[in-house]
Every structure is written in structure tokens, then in C-alpha cells.
mmCIF file of C-alpha atoms in Angstrom:
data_model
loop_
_atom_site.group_PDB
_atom_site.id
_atom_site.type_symbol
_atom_site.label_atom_id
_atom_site.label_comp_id
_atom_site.label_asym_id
_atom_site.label_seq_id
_atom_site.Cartn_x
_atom_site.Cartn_y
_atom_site.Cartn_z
ATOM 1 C CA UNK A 1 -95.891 -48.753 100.797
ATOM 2 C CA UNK A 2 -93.874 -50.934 98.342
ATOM 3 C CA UNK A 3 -89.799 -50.357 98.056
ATOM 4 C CA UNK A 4 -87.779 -53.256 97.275
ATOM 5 C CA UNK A 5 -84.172 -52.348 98.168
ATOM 6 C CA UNK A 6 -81.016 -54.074 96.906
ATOM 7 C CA UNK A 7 -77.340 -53.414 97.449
ATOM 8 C CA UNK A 8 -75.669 -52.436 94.127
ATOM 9 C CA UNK A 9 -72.455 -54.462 93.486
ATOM 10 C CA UNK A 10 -70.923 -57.498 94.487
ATOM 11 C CA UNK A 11 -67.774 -58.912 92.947
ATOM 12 C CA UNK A 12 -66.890 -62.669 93.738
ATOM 13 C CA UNK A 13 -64.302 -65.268 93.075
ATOM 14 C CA UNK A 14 -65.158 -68.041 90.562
ATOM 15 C CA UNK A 15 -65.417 -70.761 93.027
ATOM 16 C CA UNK A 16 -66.709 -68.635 96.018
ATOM 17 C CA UNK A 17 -70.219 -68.383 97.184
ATOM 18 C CA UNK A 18 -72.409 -65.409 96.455
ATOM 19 C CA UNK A 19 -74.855 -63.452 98.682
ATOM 20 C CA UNK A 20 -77.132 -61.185 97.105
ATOM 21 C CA UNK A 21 -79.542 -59.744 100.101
ATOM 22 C CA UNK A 22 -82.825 -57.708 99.289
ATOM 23 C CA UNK A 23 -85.240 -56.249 101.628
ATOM 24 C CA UNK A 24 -88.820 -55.098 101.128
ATOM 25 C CA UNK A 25 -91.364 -53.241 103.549
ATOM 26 C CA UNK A 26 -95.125 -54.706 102.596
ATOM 27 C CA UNK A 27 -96.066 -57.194 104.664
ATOM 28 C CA UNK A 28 -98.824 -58.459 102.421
ATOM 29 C CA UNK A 29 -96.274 -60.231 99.874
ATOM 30 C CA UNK A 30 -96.968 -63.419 99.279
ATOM 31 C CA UNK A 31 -93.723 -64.711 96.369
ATOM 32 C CA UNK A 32 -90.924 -63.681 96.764
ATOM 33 C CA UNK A 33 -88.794 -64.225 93.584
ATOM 34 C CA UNK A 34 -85.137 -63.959 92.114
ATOM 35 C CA UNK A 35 -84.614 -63.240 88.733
ATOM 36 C CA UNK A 36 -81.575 -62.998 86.565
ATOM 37 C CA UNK A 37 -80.554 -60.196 83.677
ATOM 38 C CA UNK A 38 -78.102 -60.815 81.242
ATOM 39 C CA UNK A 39 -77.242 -57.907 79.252
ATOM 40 C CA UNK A 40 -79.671 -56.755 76.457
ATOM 41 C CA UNK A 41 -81.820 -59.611 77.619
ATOM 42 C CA UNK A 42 -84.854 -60.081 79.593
ATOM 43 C CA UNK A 43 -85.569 -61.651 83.030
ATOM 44 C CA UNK A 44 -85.019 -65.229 83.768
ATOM 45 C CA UNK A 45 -86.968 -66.478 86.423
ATOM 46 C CA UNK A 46 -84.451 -68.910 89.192
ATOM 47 C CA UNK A 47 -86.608 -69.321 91.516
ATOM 48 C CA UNK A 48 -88.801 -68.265 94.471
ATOM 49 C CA UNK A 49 -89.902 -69.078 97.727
ATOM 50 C CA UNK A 50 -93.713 -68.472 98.746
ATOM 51 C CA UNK A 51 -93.942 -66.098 102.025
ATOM 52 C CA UNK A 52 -94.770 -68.724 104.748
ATOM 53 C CA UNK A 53 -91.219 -70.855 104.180
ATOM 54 C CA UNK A 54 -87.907 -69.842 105.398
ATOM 55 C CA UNK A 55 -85.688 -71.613 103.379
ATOM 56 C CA UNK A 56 -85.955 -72.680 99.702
ATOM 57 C CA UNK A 57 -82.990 -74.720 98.062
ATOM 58 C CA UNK A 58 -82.763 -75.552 94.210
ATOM 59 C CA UNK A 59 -79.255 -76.993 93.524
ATOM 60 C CA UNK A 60 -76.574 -74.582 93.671
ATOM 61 C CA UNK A 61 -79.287 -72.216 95.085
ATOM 62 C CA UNK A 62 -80.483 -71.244 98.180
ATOM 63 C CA UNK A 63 -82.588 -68.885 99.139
ATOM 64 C CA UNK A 64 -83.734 -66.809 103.059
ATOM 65 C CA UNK A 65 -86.283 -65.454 103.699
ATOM 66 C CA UNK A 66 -86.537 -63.254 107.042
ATOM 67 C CA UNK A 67 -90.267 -62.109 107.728
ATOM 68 C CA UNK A 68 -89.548 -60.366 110.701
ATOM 69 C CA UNK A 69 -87.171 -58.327 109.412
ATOM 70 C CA UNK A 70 -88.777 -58.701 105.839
ATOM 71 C CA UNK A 71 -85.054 -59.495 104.356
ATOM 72 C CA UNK A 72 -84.505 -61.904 101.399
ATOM 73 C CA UNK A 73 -81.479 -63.394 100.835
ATOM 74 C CA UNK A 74 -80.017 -65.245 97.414
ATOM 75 C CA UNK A 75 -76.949 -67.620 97.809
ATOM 76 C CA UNK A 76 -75.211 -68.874 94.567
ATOM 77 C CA UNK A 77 -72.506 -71.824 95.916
ATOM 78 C CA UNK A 78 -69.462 -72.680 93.725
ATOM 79 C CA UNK A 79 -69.984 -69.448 91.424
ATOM 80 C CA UNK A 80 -69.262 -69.669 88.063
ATOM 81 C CA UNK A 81 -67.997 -66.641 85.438
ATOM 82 C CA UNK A 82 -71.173 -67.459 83.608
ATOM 83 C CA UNK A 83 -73.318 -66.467 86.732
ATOM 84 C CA UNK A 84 -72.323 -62.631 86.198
ATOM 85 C CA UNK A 85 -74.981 -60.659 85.573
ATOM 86 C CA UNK A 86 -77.681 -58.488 87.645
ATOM 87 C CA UNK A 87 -80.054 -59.995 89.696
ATOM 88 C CA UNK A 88 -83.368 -58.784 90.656
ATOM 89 C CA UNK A 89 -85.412 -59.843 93.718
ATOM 90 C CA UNK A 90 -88.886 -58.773 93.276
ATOM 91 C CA UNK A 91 -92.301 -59.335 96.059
ATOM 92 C CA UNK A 92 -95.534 -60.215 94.532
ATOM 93 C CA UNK A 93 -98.797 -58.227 96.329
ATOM 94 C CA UNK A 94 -101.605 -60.099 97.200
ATOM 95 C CA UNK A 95 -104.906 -58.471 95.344
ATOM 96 C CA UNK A 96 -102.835 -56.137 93.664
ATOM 97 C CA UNK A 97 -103.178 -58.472 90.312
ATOM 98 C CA UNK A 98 -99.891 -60.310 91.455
ATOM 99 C CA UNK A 99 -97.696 -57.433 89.768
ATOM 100 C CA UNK A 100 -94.369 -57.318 90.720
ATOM 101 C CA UNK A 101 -92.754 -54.988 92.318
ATOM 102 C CA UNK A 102 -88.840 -55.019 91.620
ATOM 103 C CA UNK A 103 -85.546 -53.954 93.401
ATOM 104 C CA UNK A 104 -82.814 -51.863 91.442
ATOM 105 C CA UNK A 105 -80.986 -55.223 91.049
ATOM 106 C CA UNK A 106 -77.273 -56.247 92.134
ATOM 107 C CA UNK A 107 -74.636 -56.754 89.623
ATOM 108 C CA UNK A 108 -72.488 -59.729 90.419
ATOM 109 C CA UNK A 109 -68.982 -60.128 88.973
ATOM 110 C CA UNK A 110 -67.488 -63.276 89.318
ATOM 111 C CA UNK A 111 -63.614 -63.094 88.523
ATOM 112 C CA UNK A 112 -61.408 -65.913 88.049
ATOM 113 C CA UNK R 1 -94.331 -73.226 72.938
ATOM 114 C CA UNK R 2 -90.946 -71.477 73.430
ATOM 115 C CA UNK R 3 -92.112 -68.797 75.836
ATOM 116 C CA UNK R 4 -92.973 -65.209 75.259
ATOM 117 C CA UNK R 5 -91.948 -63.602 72.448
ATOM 118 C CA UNK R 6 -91.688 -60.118 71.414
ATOM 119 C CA UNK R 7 -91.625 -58.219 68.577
ATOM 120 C CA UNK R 8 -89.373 -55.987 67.429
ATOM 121 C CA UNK R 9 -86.412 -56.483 69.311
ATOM 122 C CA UNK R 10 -85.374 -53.084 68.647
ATOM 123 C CA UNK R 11 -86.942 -50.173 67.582
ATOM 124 C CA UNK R 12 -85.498 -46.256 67.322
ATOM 125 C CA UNK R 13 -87.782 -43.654 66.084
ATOM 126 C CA UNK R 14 -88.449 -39.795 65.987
ATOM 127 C CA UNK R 15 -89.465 -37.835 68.768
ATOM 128 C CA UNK R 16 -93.071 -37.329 68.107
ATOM 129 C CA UNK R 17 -93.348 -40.573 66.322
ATOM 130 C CA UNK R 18 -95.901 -43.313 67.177
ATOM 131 C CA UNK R 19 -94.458 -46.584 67.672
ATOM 132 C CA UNK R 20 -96.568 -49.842 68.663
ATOM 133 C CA UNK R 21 -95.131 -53.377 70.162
ATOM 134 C CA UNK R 22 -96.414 -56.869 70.282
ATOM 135 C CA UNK R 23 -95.983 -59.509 72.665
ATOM 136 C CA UNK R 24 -97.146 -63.147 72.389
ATOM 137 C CA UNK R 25 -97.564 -64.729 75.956
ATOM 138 C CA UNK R 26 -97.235 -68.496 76.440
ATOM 139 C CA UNK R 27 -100.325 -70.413 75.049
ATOM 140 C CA UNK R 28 -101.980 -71.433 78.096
ATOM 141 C CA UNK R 29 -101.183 -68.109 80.194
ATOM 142 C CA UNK R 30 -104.433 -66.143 81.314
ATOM 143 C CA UNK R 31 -102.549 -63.165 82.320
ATOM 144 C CA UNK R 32 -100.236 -60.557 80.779
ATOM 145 C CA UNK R 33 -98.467 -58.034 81.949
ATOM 146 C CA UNK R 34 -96.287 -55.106 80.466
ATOM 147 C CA UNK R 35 -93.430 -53.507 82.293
ATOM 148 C CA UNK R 36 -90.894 -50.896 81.452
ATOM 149 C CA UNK R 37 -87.008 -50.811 82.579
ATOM 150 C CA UNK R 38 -85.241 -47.742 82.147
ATOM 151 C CA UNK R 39 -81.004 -47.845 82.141
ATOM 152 C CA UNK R 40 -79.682 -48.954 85.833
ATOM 153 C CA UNK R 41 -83.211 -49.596 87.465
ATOM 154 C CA UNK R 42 -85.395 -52.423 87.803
ATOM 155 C CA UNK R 43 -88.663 -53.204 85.706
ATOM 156 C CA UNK R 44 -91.729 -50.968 86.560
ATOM 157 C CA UNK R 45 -95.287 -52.661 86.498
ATOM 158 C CA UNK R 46 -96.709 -50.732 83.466
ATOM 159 C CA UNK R 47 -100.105 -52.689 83.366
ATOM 160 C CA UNK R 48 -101.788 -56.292 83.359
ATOM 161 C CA UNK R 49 -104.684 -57.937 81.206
ATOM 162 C CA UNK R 50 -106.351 -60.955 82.536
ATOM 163 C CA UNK R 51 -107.934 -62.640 79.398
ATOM 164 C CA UNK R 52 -109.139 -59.548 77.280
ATOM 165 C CA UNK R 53 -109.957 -57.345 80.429
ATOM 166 C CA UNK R 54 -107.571 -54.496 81.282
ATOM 167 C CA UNK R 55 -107.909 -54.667 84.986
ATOM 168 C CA UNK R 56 -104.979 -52.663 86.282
ATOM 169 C CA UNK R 57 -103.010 -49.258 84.828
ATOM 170 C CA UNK R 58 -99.981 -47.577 86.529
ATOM 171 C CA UNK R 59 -99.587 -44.106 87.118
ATOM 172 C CA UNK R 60 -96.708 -44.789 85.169
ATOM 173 C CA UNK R 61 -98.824 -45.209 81.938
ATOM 174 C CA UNK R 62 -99.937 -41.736 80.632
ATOM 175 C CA UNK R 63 -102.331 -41.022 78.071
ATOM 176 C CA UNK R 64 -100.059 -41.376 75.424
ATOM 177 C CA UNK R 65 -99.933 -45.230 76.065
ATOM 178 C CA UNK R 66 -102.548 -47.773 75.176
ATOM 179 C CA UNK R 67 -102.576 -51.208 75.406
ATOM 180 C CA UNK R 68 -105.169 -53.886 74.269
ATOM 181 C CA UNK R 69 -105.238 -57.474 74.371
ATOM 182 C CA UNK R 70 -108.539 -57.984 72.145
ATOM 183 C CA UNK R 71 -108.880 -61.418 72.015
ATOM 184 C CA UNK R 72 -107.103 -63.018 75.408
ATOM 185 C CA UNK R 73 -103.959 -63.867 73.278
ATOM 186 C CA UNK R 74 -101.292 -61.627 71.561
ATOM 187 C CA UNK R 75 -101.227 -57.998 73.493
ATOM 188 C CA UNK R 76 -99.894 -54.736 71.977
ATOM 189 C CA UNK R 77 -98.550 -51.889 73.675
ATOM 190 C CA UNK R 78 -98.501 -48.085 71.376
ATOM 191 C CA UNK R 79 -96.906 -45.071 72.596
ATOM 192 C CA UNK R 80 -98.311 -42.003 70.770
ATOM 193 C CA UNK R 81 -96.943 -38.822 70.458
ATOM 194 C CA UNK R 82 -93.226 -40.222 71.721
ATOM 195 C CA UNK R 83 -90.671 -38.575 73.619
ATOM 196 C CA UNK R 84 -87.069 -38.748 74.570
ATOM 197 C CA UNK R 85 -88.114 -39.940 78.448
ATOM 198 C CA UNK R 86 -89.903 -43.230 76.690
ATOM 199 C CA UNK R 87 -86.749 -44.517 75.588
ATOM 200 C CA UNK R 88 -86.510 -47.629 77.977
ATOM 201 C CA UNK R 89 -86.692 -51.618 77.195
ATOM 202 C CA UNK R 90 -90.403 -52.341 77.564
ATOM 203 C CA UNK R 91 -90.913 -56.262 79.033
ATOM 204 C CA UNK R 92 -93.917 -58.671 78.998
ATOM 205 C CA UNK R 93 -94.585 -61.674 80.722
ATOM 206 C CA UNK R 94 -97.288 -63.922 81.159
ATOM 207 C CA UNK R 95 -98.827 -66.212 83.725
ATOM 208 C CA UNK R 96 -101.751 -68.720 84.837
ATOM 209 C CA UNK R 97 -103.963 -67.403 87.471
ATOM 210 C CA UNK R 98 -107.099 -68.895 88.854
ATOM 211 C CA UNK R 99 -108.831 -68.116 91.909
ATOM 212 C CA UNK R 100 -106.709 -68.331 94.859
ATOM 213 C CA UNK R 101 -103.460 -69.724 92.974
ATOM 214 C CA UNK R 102 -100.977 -67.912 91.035
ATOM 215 C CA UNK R 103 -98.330 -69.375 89.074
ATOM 216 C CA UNK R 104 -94.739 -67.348 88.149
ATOM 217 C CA UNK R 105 -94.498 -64.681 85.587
ATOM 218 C CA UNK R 106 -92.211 -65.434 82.401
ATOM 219 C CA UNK R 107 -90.680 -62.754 80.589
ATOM 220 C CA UNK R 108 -89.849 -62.260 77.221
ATOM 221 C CA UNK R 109 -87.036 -60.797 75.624
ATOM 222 C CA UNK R 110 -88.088 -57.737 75.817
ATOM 223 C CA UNK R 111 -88.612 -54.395 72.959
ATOM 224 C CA UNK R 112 -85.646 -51.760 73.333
ATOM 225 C CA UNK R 113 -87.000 -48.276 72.128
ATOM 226 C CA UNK R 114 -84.338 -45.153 71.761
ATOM 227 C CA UNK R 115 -86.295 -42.114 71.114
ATOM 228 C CA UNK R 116 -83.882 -39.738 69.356
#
């Protein structure tokens, strides 16, 4: 079946790294993707790793991906106030028209 | 091109009303796709065109939704009939697909609809 889970909340310290993690049960994903909410606005895409890698970095940016365990993991280094907002990892089904298929999101607070 | 765009940005109408939405995908996109995100969850895969074709429909999407995309561009989404459990932001995105490659889905800005 296809569930995308994602912890909630996490509150950070402007400066401080951020670790969103997301897990998914189909095996047959093939992207993998982050994207970010701001409020009342739609989905920015930051980026995505395709299902064969393990590691995917884009500046401040890094992102995990655990087959085995099928766990996906979003670092955000030197977070800023202006990275708060909810983030959504999503898994993209191969033959199933590449529709995406989206966790509940995390809400990140960054504090100063 | 500035991306996806969709129109209206808000919309709040009378249960029983019939309400339609338009989204224009990025020029060069083959594919579009409509979601809907209700408060505190994540977007739910509604349906997806590729060109003019309607190729895939949720269970989410009852009879009292319709979507078209009748000439591979611009796509519009109506809701007959609508009801207080509608009221959700309704998203579209876009992408290039050819066989065997798949680009990234873009979203627009999305169409908030209140049902009161």
C-alpha cells in the first residue's frame, strides 16, 4: 500500500541544523521529493533524490535516503527564521502516472 | 513563463452552489495534475491529464467533480452540487513526461474554496 508518514513538529534554533525524517512503505517509488509550504501558499519544490542514490546534497541541503528501511531524511544546515514553514516529503509510483503520494508534513519553527 | 497559475485565488460560495477553477500549467508541460489539501494534511492526488486524455481519477473524486483539459493546455476543475466537506485548497501542477523519463511536478498557488 502507499502511507507516507512524517513526524509532526520540530522547533529549531536559528543557526542549528534541522532534521525532518519521513518514511514510506512501497517499494516501487522511484523520486523521492521534499517540498516546502508557506502559509496560504502552494508547494515549492527543494529538491529530490531519485530511488537508486543514497545521498543527494544541494547547498544548505542534504538529503538520506534509506531503502532498506525505506526512511527519507531532509537536513537544513545553518537554519534560518525564514526556513519555517511545513515541509512535505512525498514518493512518486512508478506506472501509477507519477502521482504523488504525500506525508502529513512537519512544521519547522526556527526561533532565534 | 512564470509557472502555474491559478485562478481564483479564493473562492467562498453556497452550499449547493457550483463553483469551477482554472489552472494554466507551464507551456511546455505534457502533464497536469489536480490535488486537494484539506486543513493539517498533506495534498491528495485528485486526478492527472496527459495532453487532453484523462488517464487517471481518484476515489477521492466523486461524481460531483469533473475535470477537462480539452485542448492539452489550460485544465478546469467544477464541483457541482457543493458541500461543506469540499471546502479544502485545491492544487495543480504540471510536468514533462515522455516515455521512460519523468521530470518534477510544479505547483501553483493553489484555489482556496470555503463552502459555507
Amino acid at each position: 500500500g502507499e502511507d507516507v508518514e512524517q513526524s509532526l513538529f520540530l522547533s529549531v534554533r536559528e543557526g542549528d541544523s534541522s532534521v525532518i525524517n519521513c518514511t514510506y512503505t512501497d517499494s516501487s517509488s522511484t523520486y523521492l521529493y521534499w517540498y516546502k509550504q508557506e502559509p496560504g501558499a502552494g508547494l515549492q519544490l527543494l529538491t529530490y533524490i531519485f530511488s537508486n542514490m543514497d545521498m543527494k546534497q544541494d547547498q544548505r541541503l542534504t538529503v538520506l535516503l534509506n531503502k532498506k528501511d525505506k526512511h527519507l531524511s531532509l537536513r537544513i544546515a545553518d537554519t534560518q527564521t525564514g526556513d519555517s514553514a511545513i515541509y512535505f516529503c512525498a514518493e512518486s509510483i512508478f506506472g501509477g502516472g507519477d502521482k504523488l503520494i504525500f506525508g502529513t508534513g512537519t512544521r519547522l519553527q526556527v526561533f532565534p | 513563463d512564470t509557472g502555474v497559475s491559478q485562478n481564483p485565488r479564493h473562492k467562498i460560495t453556497k452550499r449547493g452552489q457550483n463553483v469551477t477553477f482554472r489552472c494554466d500549467p507551464i507551456s511546455e508541460h505534457n502533464r497536469l495534475y489536480w490535488y486537494r489539501q484539506t486543513l493539517g494534511q498533506g495534498p491528495e492526488f485528485l486526478t492527472y491529464f496527459q495532453n487532453e486524455a484523462q488517464l487517471e481519477k481518484s476515489r477521492l473524486l466523486s461524481d460531483r467533480f469533473s475535470a477537462e483539459r480539452p485542448k492539452g493546455s489550460f485544465s478546469t476543475l467544477e464541483i457541482q452540487r457543493t458541500e461543506q466537506g469540499d471546502s479544502a485548497m485545491y492544487l495543480c501542477a504540471s510536468s514533462f513526461s515522455e516515455s521512460g523519463y519523468q521530470e518534477t511536478q510544479y505547483f501553483g498557488p493553489g484555489t482556496r474554496l470555503l463552502v459555507l
